[in-house]
mmCIF file of C-alpha atoms in Angstrom:
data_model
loop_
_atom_site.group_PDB
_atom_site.id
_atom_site.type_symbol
_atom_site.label_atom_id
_atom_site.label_comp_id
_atom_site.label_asym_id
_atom_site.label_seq_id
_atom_site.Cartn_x
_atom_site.Cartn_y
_atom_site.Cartn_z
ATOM 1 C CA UNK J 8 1.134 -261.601 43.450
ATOM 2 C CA UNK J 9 -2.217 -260.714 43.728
ATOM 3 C CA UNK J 10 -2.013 -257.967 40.774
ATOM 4 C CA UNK J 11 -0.316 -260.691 38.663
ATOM 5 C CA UNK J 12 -3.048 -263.094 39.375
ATOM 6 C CA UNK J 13 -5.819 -260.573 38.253
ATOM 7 C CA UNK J 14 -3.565 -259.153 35.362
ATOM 8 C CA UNK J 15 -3.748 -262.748 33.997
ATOM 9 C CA UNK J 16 -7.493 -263.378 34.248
ATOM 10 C CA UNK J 17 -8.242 -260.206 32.670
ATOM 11 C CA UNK J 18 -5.642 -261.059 29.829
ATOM 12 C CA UNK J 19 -7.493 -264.661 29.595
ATOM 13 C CA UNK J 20 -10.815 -263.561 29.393
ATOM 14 C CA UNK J 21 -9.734 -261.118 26.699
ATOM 15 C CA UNK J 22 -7.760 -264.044 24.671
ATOM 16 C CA UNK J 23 -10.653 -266.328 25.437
ATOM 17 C CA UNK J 24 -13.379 -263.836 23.302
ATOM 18 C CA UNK J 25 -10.559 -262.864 20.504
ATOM 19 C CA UNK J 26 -10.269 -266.573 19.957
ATOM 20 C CA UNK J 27 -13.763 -267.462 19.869
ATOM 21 C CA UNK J 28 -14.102 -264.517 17.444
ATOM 22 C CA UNK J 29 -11.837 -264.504 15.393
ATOM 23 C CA UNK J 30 -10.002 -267.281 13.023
ATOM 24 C CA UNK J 31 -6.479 -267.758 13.385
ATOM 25 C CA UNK J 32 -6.153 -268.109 9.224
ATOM 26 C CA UNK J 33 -6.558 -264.572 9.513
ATOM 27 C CA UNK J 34 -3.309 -264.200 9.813
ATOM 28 C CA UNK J 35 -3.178 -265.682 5.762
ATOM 29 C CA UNK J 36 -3.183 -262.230 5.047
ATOM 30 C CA UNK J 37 0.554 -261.495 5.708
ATOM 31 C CA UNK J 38 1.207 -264.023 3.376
ATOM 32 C CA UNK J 39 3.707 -262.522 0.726
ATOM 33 C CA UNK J 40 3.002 -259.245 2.407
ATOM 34 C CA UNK J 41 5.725 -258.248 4.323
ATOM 35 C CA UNK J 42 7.609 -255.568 3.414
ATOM 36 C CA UNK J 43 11.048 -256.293 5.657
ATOM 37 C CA UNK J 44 12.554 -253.102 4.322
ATOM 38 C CA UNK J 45 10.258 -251.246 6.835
ATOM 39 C CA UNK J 46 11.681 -253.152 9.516
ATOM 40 C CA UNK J 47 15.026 -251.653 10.349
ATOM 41 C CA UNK J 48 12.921 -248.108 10.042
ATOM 42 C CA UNK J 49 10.446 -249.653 12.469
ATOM 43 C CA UNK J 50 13.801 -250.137 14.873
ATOM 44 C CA UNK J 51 14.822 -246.742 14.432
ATOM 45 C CA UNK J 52 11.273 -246.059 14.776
ATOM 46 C CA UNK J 53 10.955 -247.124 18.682
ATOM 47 C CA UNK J 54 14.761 -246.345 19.514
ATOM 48 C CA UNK J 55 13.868 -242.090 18.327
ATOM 49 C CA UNK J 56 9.950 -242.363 20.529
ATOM 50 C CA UNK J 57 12.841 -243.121 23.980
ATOM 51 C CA UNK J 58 14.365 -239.334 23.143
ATOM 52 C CA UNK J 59 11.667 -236.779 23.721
ATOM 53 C CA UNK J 60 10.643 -239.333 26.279
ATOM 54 C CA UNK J 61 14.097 -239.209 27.709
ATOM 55 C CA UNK J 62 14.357 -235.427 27.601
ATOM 56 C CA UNK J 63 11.264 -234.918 29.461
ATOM 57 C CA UNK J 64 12.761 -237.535 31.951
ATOM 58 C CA UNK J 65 15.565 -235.718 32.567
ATOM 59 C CA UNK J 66 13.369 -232.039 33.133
ATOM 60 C CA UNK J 67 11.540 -233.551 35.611
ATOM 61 C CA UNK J 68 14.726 -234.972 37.380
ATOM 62 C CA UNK J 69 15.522 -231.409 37.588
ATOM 63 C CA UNK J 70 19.123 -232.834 35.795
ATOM 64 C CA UNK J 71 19.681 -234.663 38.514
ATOM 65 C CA UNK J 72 20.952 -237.654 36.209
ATOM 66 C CA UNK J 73 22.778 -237.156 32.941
ATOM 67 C CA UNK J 74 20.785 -237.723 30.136
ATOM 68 C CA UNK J 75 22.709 -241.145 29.052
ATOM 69 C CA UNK J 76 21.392 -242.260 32.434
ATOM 70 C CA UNK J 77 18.048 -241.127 31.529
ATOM 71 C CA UNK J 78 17.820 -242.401 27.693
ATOM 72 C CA UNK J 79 19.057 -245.944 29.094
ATOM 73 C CA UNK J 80 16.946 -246.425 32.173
ATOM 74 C CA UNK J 81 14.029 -245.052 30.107
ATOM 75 C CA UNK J 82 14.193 -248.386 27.467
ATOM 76 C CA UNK J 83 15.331 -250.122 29.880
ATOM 77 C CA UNK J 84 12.189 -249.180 31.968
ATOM 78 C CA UNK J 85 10.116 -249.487 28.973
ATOM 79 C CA UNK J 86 11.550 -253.545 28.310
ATOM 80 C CA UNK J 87 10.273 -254.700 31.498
ATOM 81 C CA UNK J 88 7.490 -253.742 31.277
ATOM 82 C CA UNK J 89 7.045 -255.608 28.313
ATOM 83 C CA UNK J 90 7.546 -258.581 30.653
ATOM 84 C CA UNK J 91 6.818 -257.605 34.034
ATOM 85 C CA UNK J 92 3.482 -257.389 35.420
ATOM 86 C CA UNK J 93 1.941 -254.157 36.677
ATOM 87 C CA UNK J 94 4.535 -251.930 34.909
ATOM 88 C CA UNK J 95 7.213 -253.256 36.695
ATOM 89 C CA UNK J 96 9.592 -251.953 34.117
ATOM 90 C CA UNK J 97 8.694 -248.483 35.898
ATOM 91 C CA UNK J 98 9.686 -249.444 39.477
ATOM 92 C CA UNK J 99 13.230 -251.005 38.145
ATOM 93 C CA UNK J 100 13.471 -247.850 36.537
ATOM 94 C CA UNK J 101 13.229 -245.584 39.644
ATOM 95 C CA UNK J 102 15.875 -247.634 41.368
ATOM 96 C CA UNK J 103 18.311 -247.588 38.747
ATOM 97 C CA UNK J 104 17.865 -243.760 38.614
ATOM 98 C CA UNK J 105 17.850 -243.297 42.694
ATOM 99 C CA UNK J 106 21.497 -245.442 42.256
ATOM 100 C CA UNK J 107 22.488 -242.908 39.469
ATOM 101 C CA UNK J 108 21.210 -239.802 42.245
ATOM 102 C CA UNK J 109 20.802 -240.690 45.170
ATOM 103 C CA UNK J 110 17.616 -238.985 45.014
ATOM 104 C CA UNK J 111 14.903 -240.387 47.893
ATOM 105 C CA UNK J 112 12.400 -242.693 46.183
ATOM 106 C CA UNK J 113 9.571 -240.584 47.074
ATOM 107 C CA UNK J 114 10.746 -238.128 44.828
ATOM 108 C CA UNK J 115 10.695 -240.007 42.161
ATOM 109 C CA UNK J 116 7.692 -241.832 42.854
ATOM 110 C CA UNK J 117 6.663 -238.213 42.754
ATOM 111 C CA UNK J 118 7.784 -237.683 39.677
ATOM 112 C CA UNK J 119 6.697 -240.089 37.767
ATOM 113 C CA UNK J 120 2.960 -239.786 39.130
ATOM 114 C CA UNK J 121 3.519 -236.634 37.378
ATOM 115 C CA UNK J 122 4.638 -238.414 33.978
ATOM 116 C CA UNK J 123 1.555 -240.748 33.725
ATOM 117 C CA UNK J 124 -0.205 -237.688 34.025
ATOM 118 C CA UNK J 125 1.378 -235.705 30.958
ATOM 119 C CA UNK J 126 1.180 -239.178 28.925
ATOM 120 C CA UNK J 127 -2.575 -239.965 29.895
ATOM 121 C CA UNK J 128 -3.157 -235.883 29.143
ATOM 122 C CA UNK J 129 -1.462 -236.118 25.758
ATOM 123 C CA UNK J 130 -2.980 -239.372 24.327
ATOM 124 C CA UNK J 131 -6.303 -238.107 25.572
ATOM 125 C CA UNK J 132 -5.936 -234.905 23.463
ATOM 126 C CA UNK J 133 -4.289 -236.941 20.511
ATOM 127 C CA UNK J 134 -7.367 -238.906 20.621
ATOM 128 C CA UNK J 135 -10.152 -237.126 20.457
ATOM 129 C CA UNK J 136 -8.165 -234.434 17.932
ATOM 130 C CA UNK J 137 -7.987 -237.808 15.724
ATOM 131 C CA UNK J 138 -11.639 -238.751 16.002
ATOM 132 C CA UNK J 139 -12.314 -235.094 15.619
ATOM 133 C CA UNK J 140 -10.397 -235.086 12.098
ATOM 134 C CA UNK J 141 -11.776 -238.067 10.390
ATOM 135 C CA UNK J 142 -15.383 -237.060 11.585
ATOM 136 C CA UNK J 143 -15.972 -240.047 13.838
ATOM 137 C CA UNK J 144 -16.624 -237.646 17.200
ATOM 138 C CA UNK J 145 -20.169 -239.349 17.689
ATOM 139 C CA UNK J 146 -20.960 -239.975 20.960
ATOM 140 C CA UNK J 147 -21.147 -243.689 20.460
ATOM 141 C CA UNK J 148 -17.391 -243.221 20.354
ATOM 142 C CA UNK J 149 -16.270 -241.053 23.059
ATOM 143 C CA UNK J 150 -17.297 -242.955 26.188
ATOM 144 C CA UNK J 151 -13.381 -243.980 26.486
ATOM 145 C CA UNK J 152 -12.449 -240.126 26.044
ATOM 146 C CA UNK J 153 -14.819 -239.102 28.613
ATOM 147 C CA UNK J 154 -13.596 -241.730 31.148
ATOM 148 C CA UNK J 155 -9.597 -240.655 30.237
ATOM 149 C CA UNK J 156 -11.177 -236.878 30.783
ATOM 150 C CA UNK J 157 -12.704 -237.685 34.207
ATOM 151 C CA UNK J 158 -9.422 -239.478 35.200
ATOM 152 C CA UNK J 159 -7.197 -236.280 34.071
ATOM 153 C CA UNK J 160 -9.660 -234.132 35.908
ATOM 154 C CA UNK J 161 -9.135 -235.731 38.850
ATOM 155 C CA UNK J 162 -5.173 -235.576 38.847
ATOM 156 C CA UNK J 163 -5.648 -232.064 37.704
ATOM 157 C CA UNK J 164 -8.089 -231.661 40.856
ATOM 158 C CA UNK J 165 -4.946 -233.242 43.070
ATOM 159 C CA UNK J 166 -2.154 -231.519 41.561
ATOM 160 C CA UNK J 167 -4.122 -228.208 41.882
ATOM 161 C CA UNK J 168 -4.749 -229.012 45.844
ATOM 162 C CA UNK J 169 -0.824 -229.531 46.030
ATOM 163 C CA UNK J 170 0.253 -226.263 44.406
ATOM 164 C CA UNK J 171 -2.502 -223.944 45.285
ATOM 165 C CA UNK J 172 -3.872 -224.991 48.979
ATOM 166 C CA UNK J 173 -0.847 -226.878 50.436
ATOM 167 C CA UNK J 174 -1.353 -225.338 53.872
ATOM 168 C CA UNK J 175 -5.286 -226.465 53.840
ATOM 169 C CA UNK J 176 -3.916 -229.795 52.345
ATOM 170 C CA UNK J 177 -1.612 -231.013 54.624
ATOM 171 C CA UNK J 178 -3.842 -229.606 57.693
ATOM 172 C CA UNK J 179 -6.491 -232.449 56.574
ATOM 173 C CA UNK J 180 -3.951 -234.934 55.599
ATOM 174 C CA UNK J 181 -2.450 -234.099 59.486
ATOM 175 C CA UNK J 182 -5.876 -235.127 60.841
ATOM 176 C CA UNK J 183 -6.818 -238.151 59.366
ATOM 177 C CA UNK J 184 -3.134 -239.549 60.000
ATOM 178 C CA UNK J 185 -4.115 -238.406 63.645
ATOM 179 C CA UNK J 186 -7.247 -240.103 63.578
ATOM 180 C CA UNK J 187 -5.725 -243.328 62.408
ATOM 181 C CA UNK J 188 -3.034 -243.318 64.656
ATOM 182 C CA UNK J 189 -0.398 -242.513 62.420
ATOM 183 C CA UNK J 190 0.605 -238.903 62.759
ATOM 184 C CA UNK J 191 4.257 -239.591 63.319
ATOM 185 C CA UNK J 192 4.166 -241.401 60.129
ATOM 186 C CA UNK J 193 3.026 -238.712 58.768
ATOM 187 C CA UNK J 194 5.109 -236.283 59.977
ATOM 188 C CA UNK J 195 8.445 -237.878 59.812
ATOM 189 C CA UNK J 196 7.924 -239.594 56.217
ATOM 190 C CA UNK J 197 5.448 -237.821 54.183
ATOM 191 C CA UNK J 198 4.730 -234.472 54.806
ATOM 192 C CA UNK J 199 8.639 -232.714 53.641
ATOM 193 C CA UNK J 200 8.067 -234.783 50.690
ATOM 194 C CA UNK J 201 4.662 -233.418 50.116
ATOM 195 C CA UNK J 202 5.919 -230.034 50.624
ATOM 196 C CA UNK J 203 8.919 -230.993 48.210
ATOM 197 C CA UNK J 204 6.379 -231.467 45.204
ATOM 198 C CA UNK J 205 4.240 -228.646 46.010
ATOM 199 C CA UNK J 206 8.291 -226.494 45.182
ATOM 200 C CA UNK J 207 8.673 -228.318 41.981
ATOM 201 C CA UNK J 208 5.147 -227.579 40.586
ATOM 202 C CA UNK J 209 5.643 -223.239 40.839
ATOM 203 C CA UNK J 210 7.162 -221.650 38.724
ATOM 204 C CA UNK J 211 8.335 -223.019 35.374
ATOM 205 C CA UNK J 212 9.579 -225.782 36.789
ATOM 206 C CA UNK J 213 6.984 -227.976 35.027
ATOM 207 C CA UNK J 214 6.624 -226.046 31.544
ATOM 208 C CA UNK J 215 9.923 -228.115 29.622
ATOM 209 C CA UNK J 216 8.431 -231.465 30.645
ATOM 210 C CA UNK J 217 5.014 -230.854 29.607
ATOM 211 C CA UNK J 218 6.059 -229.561 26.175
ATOM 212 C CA UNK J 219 7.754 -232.566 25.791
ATOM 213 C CA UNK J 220 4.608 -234.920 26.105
ATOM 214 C CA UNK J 221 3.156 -234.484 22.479
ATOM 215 C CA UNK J 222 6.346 -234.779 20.382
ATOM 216 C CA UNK J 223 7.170 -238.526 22.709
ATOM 217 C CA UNK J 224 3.298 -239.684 21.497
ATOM 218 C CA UNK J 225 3.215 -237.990 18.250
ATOM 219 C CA UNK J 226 6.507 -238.241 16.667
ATOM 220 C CA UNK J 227 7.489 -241.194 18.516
ATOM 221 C CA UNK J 228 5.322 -243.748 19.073
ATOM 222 C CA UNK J 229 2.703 -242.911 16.612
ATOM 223 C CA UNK J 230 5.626 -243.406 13.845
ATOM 224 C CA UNK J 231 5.591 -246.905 14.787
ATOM 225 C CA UNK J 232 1.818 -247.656 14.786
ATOM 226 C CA UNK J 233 2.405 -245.783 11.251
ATOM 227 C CA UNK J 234 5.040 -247.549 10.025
ATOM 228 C CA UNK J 235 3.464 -251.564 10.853
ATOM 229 C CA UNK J 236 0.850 -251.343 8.770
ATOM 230 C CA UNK J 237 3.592 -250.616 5.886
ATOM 231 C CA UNK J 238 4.996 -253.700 7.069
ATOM 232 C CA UNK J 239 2.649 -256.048 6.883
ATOM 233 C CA UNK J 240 0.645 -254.716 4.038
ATOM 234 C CA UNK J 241 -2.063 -252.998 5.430
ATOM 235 C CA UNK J 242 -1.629 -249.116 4.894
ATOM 236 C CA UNK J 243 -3.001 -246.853 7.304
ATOM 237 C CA UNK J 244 -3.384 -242.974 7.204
ATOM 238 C CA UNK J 245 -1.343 -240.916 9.889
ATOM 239 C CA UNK J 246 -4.820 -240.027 11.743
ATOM 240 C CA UNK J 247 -5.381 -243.776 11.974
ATOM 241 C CA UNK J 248 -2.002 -244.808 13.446
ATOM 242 C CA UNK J 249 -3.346 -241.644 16.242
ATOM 243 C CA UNK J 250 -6.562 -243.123 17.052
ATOM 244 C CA UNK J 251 -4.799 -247.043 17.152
ATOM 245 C CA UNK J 252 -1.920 -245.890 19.439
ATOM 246 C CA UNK J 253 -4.845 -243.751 21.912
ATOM 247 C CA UNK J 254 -6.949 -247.090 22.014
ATOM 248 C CA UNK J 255 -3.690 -249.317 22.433
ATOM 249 C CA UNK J 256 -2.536 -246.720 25.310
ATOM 250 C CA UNK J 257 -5.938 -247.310 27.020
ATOM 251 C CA UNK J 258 -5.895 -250.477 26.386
ATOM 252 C CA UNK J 259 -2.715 -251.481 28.055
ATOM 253 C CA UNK J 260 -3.527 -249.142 31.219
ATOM 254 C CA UNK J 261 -6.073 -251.966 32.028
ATOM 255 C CA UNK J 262 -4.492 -254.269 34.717
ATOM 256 C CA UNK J 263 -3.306 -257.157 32.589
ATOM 257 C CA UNK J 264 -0.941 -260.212 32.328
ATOM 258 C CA UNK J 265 2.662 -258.613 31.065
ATOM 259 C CA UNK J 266 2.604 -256.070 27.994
ATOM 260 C CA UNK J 267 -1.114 -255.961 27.701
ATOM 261 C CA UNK J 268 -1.281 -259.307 26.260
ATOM 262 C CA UNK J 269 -5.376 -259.682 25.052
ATOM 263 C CA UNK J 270 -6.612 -256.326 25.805
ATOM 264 C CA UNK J 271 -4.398 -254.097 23.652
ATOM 265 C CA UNK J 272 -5.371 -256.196 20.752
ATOM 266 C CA UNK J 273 -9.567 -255.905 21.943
ATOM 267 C CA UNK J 274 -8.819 -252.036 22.355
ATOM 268 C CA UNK J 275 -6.969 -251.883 18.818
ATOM 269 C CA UNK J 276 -9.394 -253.833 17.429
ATOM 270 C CA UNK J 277 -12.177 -251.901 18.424
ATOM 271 C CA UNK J 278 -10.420 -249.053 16.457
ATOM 272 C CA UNK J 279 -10.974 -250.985 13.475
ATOM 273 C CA UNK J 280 -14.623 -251.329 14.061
ATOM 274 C CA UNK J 281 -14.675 -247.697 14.514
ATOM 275 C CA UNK J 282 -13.125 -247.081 11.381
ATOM 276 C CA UNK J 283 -15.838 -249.038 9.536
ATOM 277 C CA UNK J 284 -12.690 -251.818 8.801
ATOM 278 C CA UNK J 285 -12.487 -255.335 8.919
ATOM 279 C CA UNK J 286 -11.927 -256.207 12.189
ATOM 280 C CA UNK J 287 -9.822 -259.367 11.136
ATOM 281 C CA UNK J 288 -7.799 -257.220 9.710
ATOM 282 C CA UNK J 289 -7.666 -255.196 13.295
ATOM 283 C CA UNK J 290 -6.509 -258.962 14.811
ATOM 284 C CA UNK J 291 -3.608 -259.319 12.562
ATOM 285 C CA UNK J 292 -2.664 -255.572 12.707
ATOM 286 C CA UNK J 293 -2.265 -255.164 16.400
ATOM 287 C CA UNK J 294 -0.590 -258.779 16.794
ATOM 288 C CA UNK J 295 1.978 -257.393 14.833
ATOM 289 C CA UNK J 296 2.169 -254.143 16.530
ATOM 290 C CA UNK J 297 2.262 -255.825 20.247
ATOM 291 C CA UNK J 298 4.881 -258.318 18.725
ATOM 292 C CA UNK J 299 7.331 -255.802 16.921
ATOM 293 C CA UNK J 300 7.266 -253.659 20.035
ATOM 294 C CA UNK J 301 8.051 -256.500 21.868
ATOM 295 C CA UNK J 302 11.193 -257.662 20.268
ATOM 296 C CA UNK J 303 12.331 -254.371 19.103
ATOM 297 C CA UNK J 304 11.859 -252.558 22.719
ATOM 298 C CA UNK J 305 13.200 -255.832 24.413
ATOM 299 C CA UNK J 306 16.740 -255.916 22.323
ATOM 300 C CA UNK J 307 17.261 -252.441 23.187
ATOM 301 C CA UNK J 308 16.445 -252.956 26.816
ATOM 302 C CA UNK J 309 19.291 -255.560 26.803
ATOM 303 C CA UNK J 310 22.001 -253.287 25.127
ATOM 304 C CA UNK J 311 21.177 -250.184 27.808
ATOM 305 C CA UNK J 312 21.716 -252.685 30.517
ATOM 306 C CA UNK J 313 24.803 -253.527 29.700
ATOM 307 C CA UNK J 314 26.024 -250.027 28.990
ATOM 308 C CA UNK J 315 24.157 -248.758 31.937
ATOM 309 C CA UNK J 316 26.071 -251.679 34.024
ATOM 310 C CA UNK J 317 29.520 -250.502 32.060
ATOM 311 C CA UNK J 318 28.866 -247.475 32.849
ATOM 312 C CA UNK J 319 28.878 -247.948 36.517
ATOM 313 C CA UNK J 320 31.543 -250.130 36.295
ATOM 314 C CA UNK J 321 34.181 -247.838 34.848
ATOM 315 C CA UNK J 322 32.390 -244.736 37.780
ATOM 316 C CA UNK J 323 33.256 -247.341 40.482
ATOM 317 C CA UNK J 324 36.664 -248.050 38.718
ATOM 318 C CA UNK J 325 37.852 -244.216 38.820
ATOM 319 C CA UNK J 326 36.488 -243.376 41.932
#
């Protein structure tokens, strides 16, 4: 409750200055503009961005689920969180998969601390390879990229202390549970699971998922940052749609009222700025990015419930 509560002030505060700032008669510029031929490519799109996502899924599982399992809970995942606060979406996600599995939550939790790593890794490198390109690296600019860097680093730093110095690791860890007074926690809950994800990250365990990251950002989502400006008008260059979908990916890892309402428009926004563009234009752009996401990502959600649910259904039938 808490994390809704400050989700929706920081989403309020952010409408509150986009309002002030900006006229709503921006949004005159879609008149007569819409191209709704783009839209069913738009669909197809944000239904092809859930495959390499999928795939990677289903690596890191350690095909533990089928990858219908993993392609459904994925947009299914990916719906919620569209209206769920604190990427809720995630957490339904993980229980949906530990019912297809039977795999210990941990694991997965496990797991997909490992995801959000490869996805903040990947849109930090898209990024700054995009600012990079259209010559806008100043250092005015990469404040954002430094602060993503820092925050890889210090996954990096953690992952690292897993897979290299487990022994030294869970000797400290065993100490200040002590200290605490919760050793047997420890002990009896954490530390096999610990040891579990040290195992998955030798070897070449990891090297399928990771290769997996850039083509889910790139020639996924990017596509569909691409592909709304087409629809509404408003042209961008593939580079552009890059940088938008690195600031939007920022943007909505700030805690915020459901889907990032506020601050993924501010961070897209910004993108327009740096872009020397009109930022009105920046308004009306990423309104109709966070709104065609919204619907299109929503729809699909419902139709993988139901054939998730089917699914089961006809499992429990047979068996």
């Amino acid at each position: 409750m808490r994390k809704l509560i400050f989700g929706i002030i920081v989403s309020g505060i952010a409408v509150y200055f986009l309002q002030k700032n900006f006229d709503l008669s921006e949004f005159k510029r879609l008149e007569g503009k819409i191209n709704w031929w783009i839209f069913p490519l738009l669909f197809l799109s944000n239904l092809w961005a859930f495959v390499p996502f999928s795939i990677r899924w289903f690596h890191l599982l350690e095909k533990k689920i089928t990858f219908s399992q993993s392609f459904s809970t994925a947009i299914i995942g990916v719906g919620l969180n569209m209206v769920l606060p604190a990427r809720g979406g995630d957490l339904v996600r993980l229980l949906m998969n530990k019912k297809d599995s039977d795999l210990p939550l941990t694991h997965l939790l496990s797991r997909i601390f490992l995801e959000k790593v490869m996805d903040l890794g990947a849109v930090v490198v898209i990024g700054a390879t995009a600012l990079f390109y259209m010559g806008l690296g100043q250092s005015k600019n990469l404040s954002l990229l430094l602060i993503s860097t820092l925050v890889i680093l210090g996954m990096l730093v953690g992952l690292i202390l897993v897979k290299y110095f487990l022994t030294t690791l869970r000797t400290i860890l065993l100490k200040c549970f002590s200290l605490i007074g919760k050793k047997t926690l420890y002990e009896t809950k954490l530390d096999h699971h610990l040891v579990e994800f040290s195992d998955f990250l030798q070897g070449d365990k990891l090297l399928k998922p990771v290769l997996y990251s850039l083509p889910t950002w790139v020639f996924g989502y990017a596509i569909s940052y691409y592909l709304a400006g087409y629809l509404i008008g408003m042209p961008i260059r593939f580079p552009e749609a890059l940088l938008f979908m690195f600031l939007g990916g920022m943007g909505v890892a700030i805690p915020s009222a459901p889907s990032g309402i506020g601050v993924f428009h501010a961070a897209i926004i910004s993108g327009f700025i740096i872009l020397g563009r009109d930022p009105g234009e920046g308004l009306v752009y990423a309104t109709v990015v966070h709104l065609t996401q919204f619907l299109i990502t929503t729809i699909l959600a419902c139709f993988a419930y139901l054939y998730w649910r089917l699914a089961h259904q006809k499992k429990n039938t047979v068996s």
